[in-house]
Coordinates of C-alpha atoms in Angstrom, one line a residue:
M75 CA 0.0 0.0 0.0
D76 CA 1.3 3.4 -1.0
L77 CA 0.2 6.0 1.6
K78 CA 1.3 8.8 -0.7
R79 CA -1.6 8.1 -3.1
I80 CA -4.1 8.0 -0.2
H81 CA -5.9 11.3 0.3
N82 CA -8.9 10.0 2.4
V83 CA -8.9 7.7 5.4
Y84 CA -12.2 6.3 6.7
F85 CA -12.3 4.5 10.1
I86 CA -15.0 2.0 11.0
G87 CA -14.9 2.1 14.8
I88 CA -13.0 5.5 15.0
G89 CA -13.7 5.9 18.7
G90 CA -11.5 3.0 19.9
I91 CA -8.4 4.1 21.7
G92 CA -6.0 2.5 19.1
M93 CA -8.1 3.6 16.2
S94 CA -8.4 7.2 17.4
A95 CA -4.6 7.4 17.7
L96 CA -4.2 6.4 14.0
A97 CA -7.0 8.9 13.1
R98 CA -5.0 11.7 14.8
Y99 CA -1.9 10.6 12.9
F100 CA -3.5 10.7 9.5
K101 CA -5.1 14.1 10.3
F102 CA -1.7 15.3 11.5
I103 CA 0.0 14.4 8.2
G104 CA -2.7 16.2 6.2
K105 CA -5.1 13.4 5.1
H106 CA -8.9 13.9 5.1
V107 CA -10.2 11.7 8.0
A108 CA -13.8 10.6 8.9
G109 CA -15.4 7.7 10.5
Y110 CA -18.2 5.8 12.2
D111 CA -18.6 4.7 15.8
K112 CA -21.6 3.3 17.5
T113 CA -21.3 5.5 20.6
Q114 CA -20.6 9.2 21.0
T115 CA -18.0 9.8 23.7
P116 CA -15.7 12.6 24.9
L117 CA -13.0 11.0 22.7
T118 CA -15.1 11.1 19.5
E119 CA -16.1 14.7 20.3
E120 CA -12.5 15.5 20.6
L121 CA -11.8 14.0 17.1
S122 CA -14.8 15.9 15.7
G123 CA -13.3 19.1 17.2
L124 CA -10.1 18.4 15.1
G125 CA -12.2 18.4 12.0
M126 CA -13.1 14.7 11.5
A127 CA -16.7 14.0 10.4
I128 CA -18.1 11.3 12.6
H129 CA -21.5 9.7 12.6
Y130 CA -23.1 7.1 14.9
Q131 CA -25.5 5.1 12.7
D132 CA -24.4 2.2 10.5
D133 CA -25.5 4.0 7.3
I134 CA -23.5 4.2 4.1
T135 CA -25.5 7.3 3.0
A136 CA -24.0 9.2 6.0
V137 CA -20.5 8.7 4.5
A138 CA -19.4 11.8 2.5
D139 CA -19.0 11.3 -1.2
G140 CA -15.3 12.1 -1.0
F141 CA -14.7 8.9 0.9
K142 CA -16.4 6.8 -1.8
N143 CA -13.5 7.1 -4.3
K144 CA -11.7 3.8 -4.0
E145 CA -8.7 5.1 -5.9
N146 CA -7.5 7.4 -3.1
T147 CA -9.4 6.2 0.0
L148 CA -8.1 3.8 2.7
I149 CA -10.6 2.0 4.9
V150 CA -9.4 1.1 8.4
Y151 CA -11.5 -1.1 10.6
T152 CA -11.2 -2.7 14.1
P153 CA -11.9 -6.4 14.7
A154 CA -14.4 -5.2 17.4
V155 CA -16.8 -4.3 14.5
S156 CA -18.8 -7.2 13.0
V157 CA -18.1 -8.2 9.4
E158 CA -21.9 -7.9 8.9
H159 CA -21.5 -4.1 9.4
E160 CA -23.3 -2.4 6.5
E161 CA -20.6 0.1 5.8
Y162 CA -17.9 -2.5 5.9
Q163 CA -19.9 -4.7 3.5
Y164 CA -20.3 -1.7 1.1
F165 CA -16.5 -1.0 1.0
L166 CA -15.8 -4.7 0.6
A167 CA -18.2 -5.1 -2.3
H168 CA -16.9 -2.0 -4.1
G169 CA -13.2 -3.1 -4.0
F170 CA -11.8 -0.5 -1.6
E171 CA -8.5 -1.1 0.1
I172 CA -9.5 -2.3 3.6
K173 CA -7.0 -2.9 6.4
K174 CA -7.1 -3.7 10.0
R175 CA -5.8 -1.2 12.4
S176 CA -2.8 -3.4 13.2
E177 CA -1.8 -3.7 9.6
V178 CA -1.8 0.0 9.1
L179 CA 0.2 0.6 12.3
G180 CA 2.8 -1.9 11.1
L181 CA 3.1 -0.2 7.7
I182 CA 3.5 3.3 9.3
T183 CA 6.2 2.2 11.8
K184 CA 8.1 -0.3 9.6
D185 CA 10.7 2.2 8.4
S186 CA 11.3 3.6 11.9
F187 CA 13.3 2.2 14.8
C188 CA 10.2 0.6 16.4
L189 CA 9.9 0.1 20.2
A190 CA 6.9 -2.3 20.8
V191 CA 5.3 -3.1 24.1
A192 CA 3.5 -6.5 24.4
G193 CA 1.8 -8.3 27.3
T194 CA -1.7 -9.1 28.6
H195 CA -1.3 -6.3 31.2
G196 CA 0.7 -3.1 31.4
K197 CA 1.0 -2.2 27.7
T198 CA -0.6 1.2 27.9
T199 CA 1.2 2.4 31.0
T200 CA 4.6 1.1 29.7
T201 CA 4.2 2.8 26.2
S202 CA 3.1 6.0 27.9
I203 CA 6.1 6.0 30.2
L204 CA 8.4 5.1 27.3
A205 CA 7.0 8.0 25.2
H206 CA 7.5 10.4 28.2
L207 CA 11.1 9.3 28.6
L208 CA 11.9 9.8 25.0
K209 CA 10.2 13.2 24.9
E210 CA 12.0 14.4 28.0
T211 CA 15.4 13.3 26.7
G212 CA 14.9 14.9 23.2
V213 CA 14.4 11.8 21.1
N214 CA 12.7 12.2 17.6
F215 CA 9.7 9.8 17.7
T216 CA 6.1 9.1 17.0
G217 CA 4.0 7.5 19.7
F218 CA 0.7 5.5 19.3
L219 CA -0.5 4.9 22.8
G220 CA -3.4 2.8 24.1
G221 CA -4.6 5.3 26.6
I222 CA -4.7 9.1 27.2
S223 CA -1.3 10.0 28.6
E224 CA -1.6 12.7 31.3
D225 CA 1.8 14.0 30.2
F226 CA 0.6 14.6 26.6
N227 CA -3.2 14.8 27.2
S228 CA -3.4 12.5 24.1
N229 CA -3.0 9.0 22.8
F230 CA -0.9 10.2 19.9
V231 CA 2.5 12.0 20.1
F232 CA 4.5 13.4 17.2
E233 CA 8.1 14.5 17.9
G234 CA 9.6 13.1 14.6
T235 CA 9.8 9.9 12.6
D236 CA 13.1 8.3 13.5
Y237 CA 11.7 6.2 16.3
S238 CA 8.2 4.8 17.0
V239 CA 6.5 3.7 20.2
V240 CA 3.6 1.3 19.8
E241 CA 1.4 -1.1 21.8
A242 CA 1.8 -4.6 20.5
D243 CA -1.8 -5.8 21.1
E244 CA -2.3 -9.6 21.4
F245 CA -6.0 -9.4 20.7
D246 CA -6.8 -11.0 17.4
R247 CA -3.0 -11.6 17.0
S248 CA -2.7 -8.0 16.0
F249 CA 0.9 -7.7 17.2
L250 CA 2.1 -10.2 14.5
R251 CA 1.7 -7.3 12.0
L252 CA 4.5 -5.3 13.6
F253 CA 8.3 -5.1 12.9
P254 CA 9.9 -4.2 16.3
N255 CA 13.6 -3.4 16.8
V256 CA 13.2 -3.4 20.5
A257 CA 10.3 -5.1 22.3
C258 CA 9.2 -6.2 25.7
I259 CA 6.7 -8.7 27.1
T260 CA 5.3 -7.7 30.5
S261 CA 3.0 -10.7 31.1
M262 CA 1.3 -13.7 29.4
D263 CA -1.7 -14.4 31.7
A264 CA -4.5 -16.2 30.0
D265 CA -6.9 -13.8 28.3
H266 CA -8.9 -13.4 25.1
L267 CA -9.8 -17.1 25.3
D268 CA -12.7 -16.3 22.9
I269 CA -10.0 -15.7 20.3
Y270 CA -7.3 -18.2 21.3
G271 CA -9.3 -21.1 22.9
S272 CA -6.6 -21.9 25.5
S273 CA -3.7 -20.2 27.4
E274 CA -1.3 -22.5 25.4
E275 CA -2.4 -21.0 22.1
L276 CA -2.0 -17.5 23.6
Q277 CA 1.6 -18.3 24.7
K278 CA 2.4 -19.7 21.2
S279 CA 1.3 -16.3 19.8
F280 CA 3.6 -14.5 22.1
I281 CA 6.5 -16.7 21.1
E282 CA 5.7 -16.0 17.4
F283 CA 5.8 -12.3 18.3
T284 CA 9.3 -12.6 19.8
N285 CA 10.4 -14.0 16.4
R286 CA 9.4 -10.8 14.8
V287 CA 12.0 -8.8 16.7
A288 CA 14.9 -7.7 14.4
P289 CA 17.9 -10.0 14.4
D290 CA 20.1 -7.2 15.8
G291 CA 17.3 -6.0 18.2
A292 CA 16.6 -6.7 21.8
L293 CA 13.7 -8.4 23.7
F294 CA 13.0 -7.6 27.3
V295 CA 10.9 -10.0 29.4
R296 CA 9.6 -9.9 32.9
K297 CA 11.7 -12.4 34.9
G298 CA 9.9 -15.6 35.4
L299 CA 8.2 -15.7 32.0
P300 CA 9.0 -18.8 30.0
L301 CA 10.8 -16.8 27.3
E302 CA 14.4 -16.0 26.4
G303 CA 15.4 -12.4 26.7
I304 CA 16.9 -9.6 28.8
T305 CA 15.1 -9.9 32.1
Y306 CA 13.7 -7.2 34.5
G307 CA 12.3 -7.5 37.9
I308 CA 12.2 -6.4 41.6
D309 CA 14.6 -8.1 44.1
D310 CA 15.1 -11.1 41.8
D311 CA 18.6 -10.7 40.3
A312 CA 17.1 -9.8 36.9
D313 CA 19.4 -8.1 34.3
Y314 CA 17.6 -4.9 35.1
C315 CA 16.6 -5.0 38.8
I316 CA 15.1 -2.7 41.4
I317 CA 16.6 -3.1 44.9
N318 CA 16.4 -1.3 48.2
L319 CA 12.8 -0.3 47.5
K320 CA 11.1 2.1 49.9
I321 CA 8.1 4.4 50.0
E322 CA 8.5 8.1 50.9
N323 CA 5.6 10.5 50.7
G324 CA 3.6 8.3 48.4
S325 CA 6.6 7.8 46.0
Y326 CA 8.9 4.9 45.3
I327 CA 12.6 5.4 45.9
F328 CA 15.0 2.6 44.8
D329 CA 18.3 1.7 43.4
L330 CA 18.3 0.5 39.8
V331 CA 20.8 -2.2 38.9
M332 CA 21.8 -2.4 35.2
P333 CA 24.2 -5.0 33.6
D334 CA 27.1 -2.5 33.8
A335 CA 26.2 0.0 36.5
T336 CA 23.8 1.0 39.3
L337 CA 21.8 4.1 39.7
I338 CA 21.1 5.2 43.3
D339 CA 17.9 6.8 44.7
V340 CA 15.8 6.7 41.6
K341 CA 12.3 8.1 42.1
F342 CA 8.9 7.0 40.6
N343 CA 5.6 8.5 41.6
K344 CA 3.0 6.1 40.2
P345 CA 1.6 3.7 42.9
G346 CA 1.7 -0.1 42.5
R347 CA 4.6 -2.4 42.0
H348 CA 3.1 -3.4 38.6
N349 CA 3.5 0.2 37.5
L350 CA 7.0 0.2 38.9
L351 CA 7.9 -2.8 36.7
N352 CA 6.3 -1.0 33.7
G353 CA 8.6 2.0 34.5
L354 CA 11.6 -0.2 34.8
V355 CA 11.2 -1.9 31.4
A356 CA 10.4 1.4 29.7
F357 CA 13.7 2.7 31.1
A358 CA 15.6 -0.4 29.8
M359 CA 14.0 -0.1 26.3
A360 CA 14.9 3.6 26.1
L361 CA 18.4 3.0 27.3
H362 CA 18.8 0.3 24.6
A363 CA 17.7 2.9 22.1
G364 CA 20.7 5.0 23.0
V365 CA 19.5 7.5 25.7
S366 CA 21.7 8.3 28.7
A367 CA 20.8 6.4 31.9
N368 CA 21.0 9.5 34.2
K369 CA 18.7 11.5 31.9
L370 CA 16.3 8.7 31.8
A371 CA 16.3 8.4 35.6
N372 CA 15.5 12.1 35.9
A373 CA 12.6 11.8 33.4
L374 CA 11.2 8.7 35.2
A375 CA 10.7 10.9 38.3
T376 CA 8.4 13.3 36.3
F377 CA 6.0 10.8 34.7
K378 CA 2.4 11.9 35.6
G379 CA 0.4 8.8 34.5
V380 CA -2.3 7.6 32.2
Q381 CA -6.0 8.3 32.4
R382 CA -7.9 5.3 34.1
R383 CA -4.6 3.7 35.2
F384 CA -4.7 4.0 39.0
S385 CA -5.8 7.6 38.5
Y386 CA -6.4 9.6 41.7
K387 CA -9.7 11.5 41.1
I388 CA -9.9 12.8 44.7
K389 CA -7.2 12.6 47.2
T390 CA -7.8 14.2 50.6
E391 CA -6.9 13.2 54.2
D392 CA -10.2 11.5 54.8
F393 CA -11.3 10.3 51.3
I394 CA -9.6 8.8 48.3
F395 CA -11.1 8.0 44.9
I396 CA -9.1 5.9 42.4
D397 CA -10.2 5.0 38.9
D398 CA -8.6 2.1 37.0
Y399 CA -9.1 0.2 33.7
A400 CA -8.6 -3.2 35.4
H401 CA -10.8 -5.8 33.7
H402 CA -8.9 -9.1 34.4
P403 CA -8.4 -10.8 37.8
T404 CA -4.6 -10.2 37.7
E405 CA -5.2 -6.5 37.2
I406 CA -7.7 -6.3 40.0
N407 CA -5.2 -8.0 42.3
A408 CA -2.6 -5.4 41.3
V409 CA -5.0 -2.6 42.1
Y410 CA -5.8 -4.1 45.5
D411 CA -2.1 -4.6 46.3
A412 CA -1.3 -1.0 45.3
V413 CA -4.2 0.4 47.5
A414 CA -3.1 -1.8 50.4
E415 CA 0.5 -0.6 50.1
M416 CA -0.2 3.1 49.6
H417 CA -3.3 3.4 51.9
P418 CA -3.1 0.6 54.5
N419 CA -5.9 -0.2 56.9
K420 CA -8.5 2.0 55.1
K421 CA -12.0 0.9 54.4
T422 CA -12.4 0.1 50.7
L423 CA -15.4 0.0 48.4
A424 CA -14.8 -1.3 44.9
I425 CA -17.2 -0.8 42.0
F426 CA -16.6 -3.2 39.1
Q427 CA -18.1 -3.5 35.7
P428 CA -17.3 -6.9 34.2
H429 CA -16.1 -6.7 30.5
L430 CA -17.4 -9.3 28.1
F431 CA -19.6 -12.3 28.8
S432 CA -16.9 -14.7 27.7
R433 CA -14.2 -13.2 29.9
T434 CA -16.6 -13.3 32.9
R435 CA -17.4 -16.9 32.2
D436 CA -13.8 -18.0 31.6
F437 CA -12.4 -16.4 34.7
A438 CA -15.4 -16.3 37.1
D439 CA -13.7 -18.0 40.0
E440 CA -10.6 -15.8 39.7
F441 CA -12.8 -12.7 39.5
A442 CA -14.7 -13.8 42.6
K443 CA -11.5 -14.3 44.5
S444 CA -9.8 -11.1 43.5
L445 CA -12.9 -8.9 44.1
S446 CA -13.6 -10.5 47.5
R447 CA -10.4 -9.0 48.8
F448 CA -12.0 -5.5 49.0
D449 CA -14.1 -4.7 52.1
S450 CA -17.2 -4.0 50.0
V451 CA -18.1 -4.5 46.3
L452 CA -20.7 -3.2 43.9
L453 CA -21.1 -5.0 40.6
L454 CA -22.6 -3.3 37.6
D455 CA -24.1 -5.3 34.7
I456 CA -21.6 -7.0 32.3
Y457 CA -20.5 -4.7 29.5
P458 CA -21.0 -6.8 26.3
A459 CA -18.7 -4.8 23.9
R460 CA -18.5 -6.9 20.7
E461 CA -20.4 -9.9 22.2
K462 CA -24.0 -11.2 22.3
L463 CA -25.6 -12.3 25.5
L464 CA -24.4 -15.7 27.0
E465 CA -27.3 -17.3 28.7
G466 CA -26.8 -17.5 32.5
I467 CA -23.6 -15.4 32.6
T468 CA -24.6 -12.3 34.6
S469 CA -23.2 -10.2 37.4
E470 CA -25.7 -11.9 39.8
W471 CA -24.2 -15.2 38.8
L472 CA -20.7 -13.9 39.5
L473 CA -21.8 -12.4 42.9
E474 CA -22.9 -15.9 44.0
K475 CA -19.3 -17.1 43.7
M476 CA -17.9 -14.4 45.9
N477 CA -16.7 -15.0 49.4
N478 CA -17.8 -11.7 50.7
T479 CA -21.0 -10.8 52.4
K480 CA -20.7 -7.1 51.6
V481 CA -21.4 -7.3 47.9
K482 CA -24.4 -6.5 45.7
T483 CA -25.3 -5.7 42.1
I484 CA -26.4 -2.2 41.3
Q485 CA -27.6 0.1 38.5
K486 CA -25.5 3.1 37.5
S487 CA -28.3 5.5 38.4
K488 CA -28.0 4.3 42.1
L489 CA -24.3 4.4 42.4
I490 CA -23.8 7.8 44.0
N491 CA -26.4 7.3 46.7
E492 CA -24.9 3.9 47.6
I493 CA -21.4 5.3 47.8
K494 CA -22.6 8.1 50.1
E495 CA -24.5 5.5 52.2
Q496 CA -21.4 3.2 52.6
N497 CA -19.1 6.2 53.1
P498 CA -15.8 4.4 52.3
Q499 CA -12.3 5.8 53.0
V500 CA -11.1 4.5 49.6
L501 CA -13.4 4.2 46.6
I502 CA -12.1 2.4 43.5
T503 CA -13.9 2.1 40.1
M504 CA -12.7 -0.6 37.8
G505 CA -13.6 -1.9 34.3
A506 CA -12.9 -1.5 30.6
G507 CA -16.5 -0.8 29.5
D508 CA -18.4 2.5 29.8
I509 CA -17.9 2.8 33.6
G510 CA -15.4 5.5 32.7
L511 CA -18.2 7.7 31.7
E512 CA -19.6 7.5 35.3
V513 CA -16.3 8.6 36.8
S514 CA -16.7 12.3 36.1
K515 CA -20.2 12.3 37.6
I516 CA -19.0 10.5 40.7
T517 CA -16.0 12.8 41.1
K518 CA -18.2 16.0 40.8
E519 CA -20.7 14.8 43.3
L520 CA -18.2 13.5 45.9
Q521 CA -15.9 16.6 45.6
N522 CA -18.8 18.6 46.8
A523 CA -19.3 16.2 49.7
H524 CA -15.7 16.2 50.7

């Protein structure tokens, strides 16, 4: 595909976090960009504000005529959209060039020095930290992030084209379209079993991804994963290792052991050891790309965070509200551990929106166990995303598996009253569905109360 002959780019599912980053990129380089999404969100409104025409009904007549010229129009779609989609079928029937988001990302980044972050957890935070480190140390790069970085207030960063920073997404085997020079794998927990069928098949896909790293490149892996690579970890003699870890005023202070040197008293402000590990591997990847270790350590201390990744919405002496994207039992455990470490002995209330019927079914026992660790839990209805109803798989069904008497299902409209009634010291919202749209309402209401 020759991007030079492409004047128009049309996105089916433009509101997705990965799709919207690509849309920003094409708009930035001067292409005409438009798209469809099923739901209007603050993100799609932002894209509209940049001059992208977006509509919310699956209706080919809503697509401007300029995007119906197959000679100079590229169609980008997300696997989350059904192949039965009317617009998708129109472009398919009329011979348009149609590509998945991952294919386009691979083509854009192929000619750059590509730094790719893979793993079932931690991709978005790690890519955001890596982008921050490169920006602060003056590296010429383009970043496609899987979340809204609080440092850039965007999921797209353009500082040049020599390097690229991308999320290597395992969903639908998308990461096998990339050409990384340096890559990392943060985790390989079972997930997306609706795609892979088994954890063994998922692991095979990660192994295939490692084979895509350039022969003269580098692969970083969390120590303990069954993969060959440069290891990183905490107090475990990894190649890049954090030792002498302590907490001071809500920040981590530690020594960072590298293969040939040690940095003393490095600072990182994002809570949670999972985030600390994300920061460590981002540091190692940037170092391998040729940046000075001391400059990177200084930049690591100024990383602000990513929206919906252990984000403090309210933080006072008597009340804390944290929002997180956690939608897998391992991620919920990481949030709980971070809360317990940073805010010990405080009464917690977790609000969780399960994401996908299949994931809820596949990991029901693990979800029940991880959620039961919180003092009190409110369960919203399952967010279906791309799926149709699975008979018998409901939040009520999940509740029955929990070993916690202080748990109930609830409707969004009743959340605020229930929160006020329970009056927790620490409130946590979690989930990858539309629970994020409730966060601003909760924040506004509780800020007035506190």
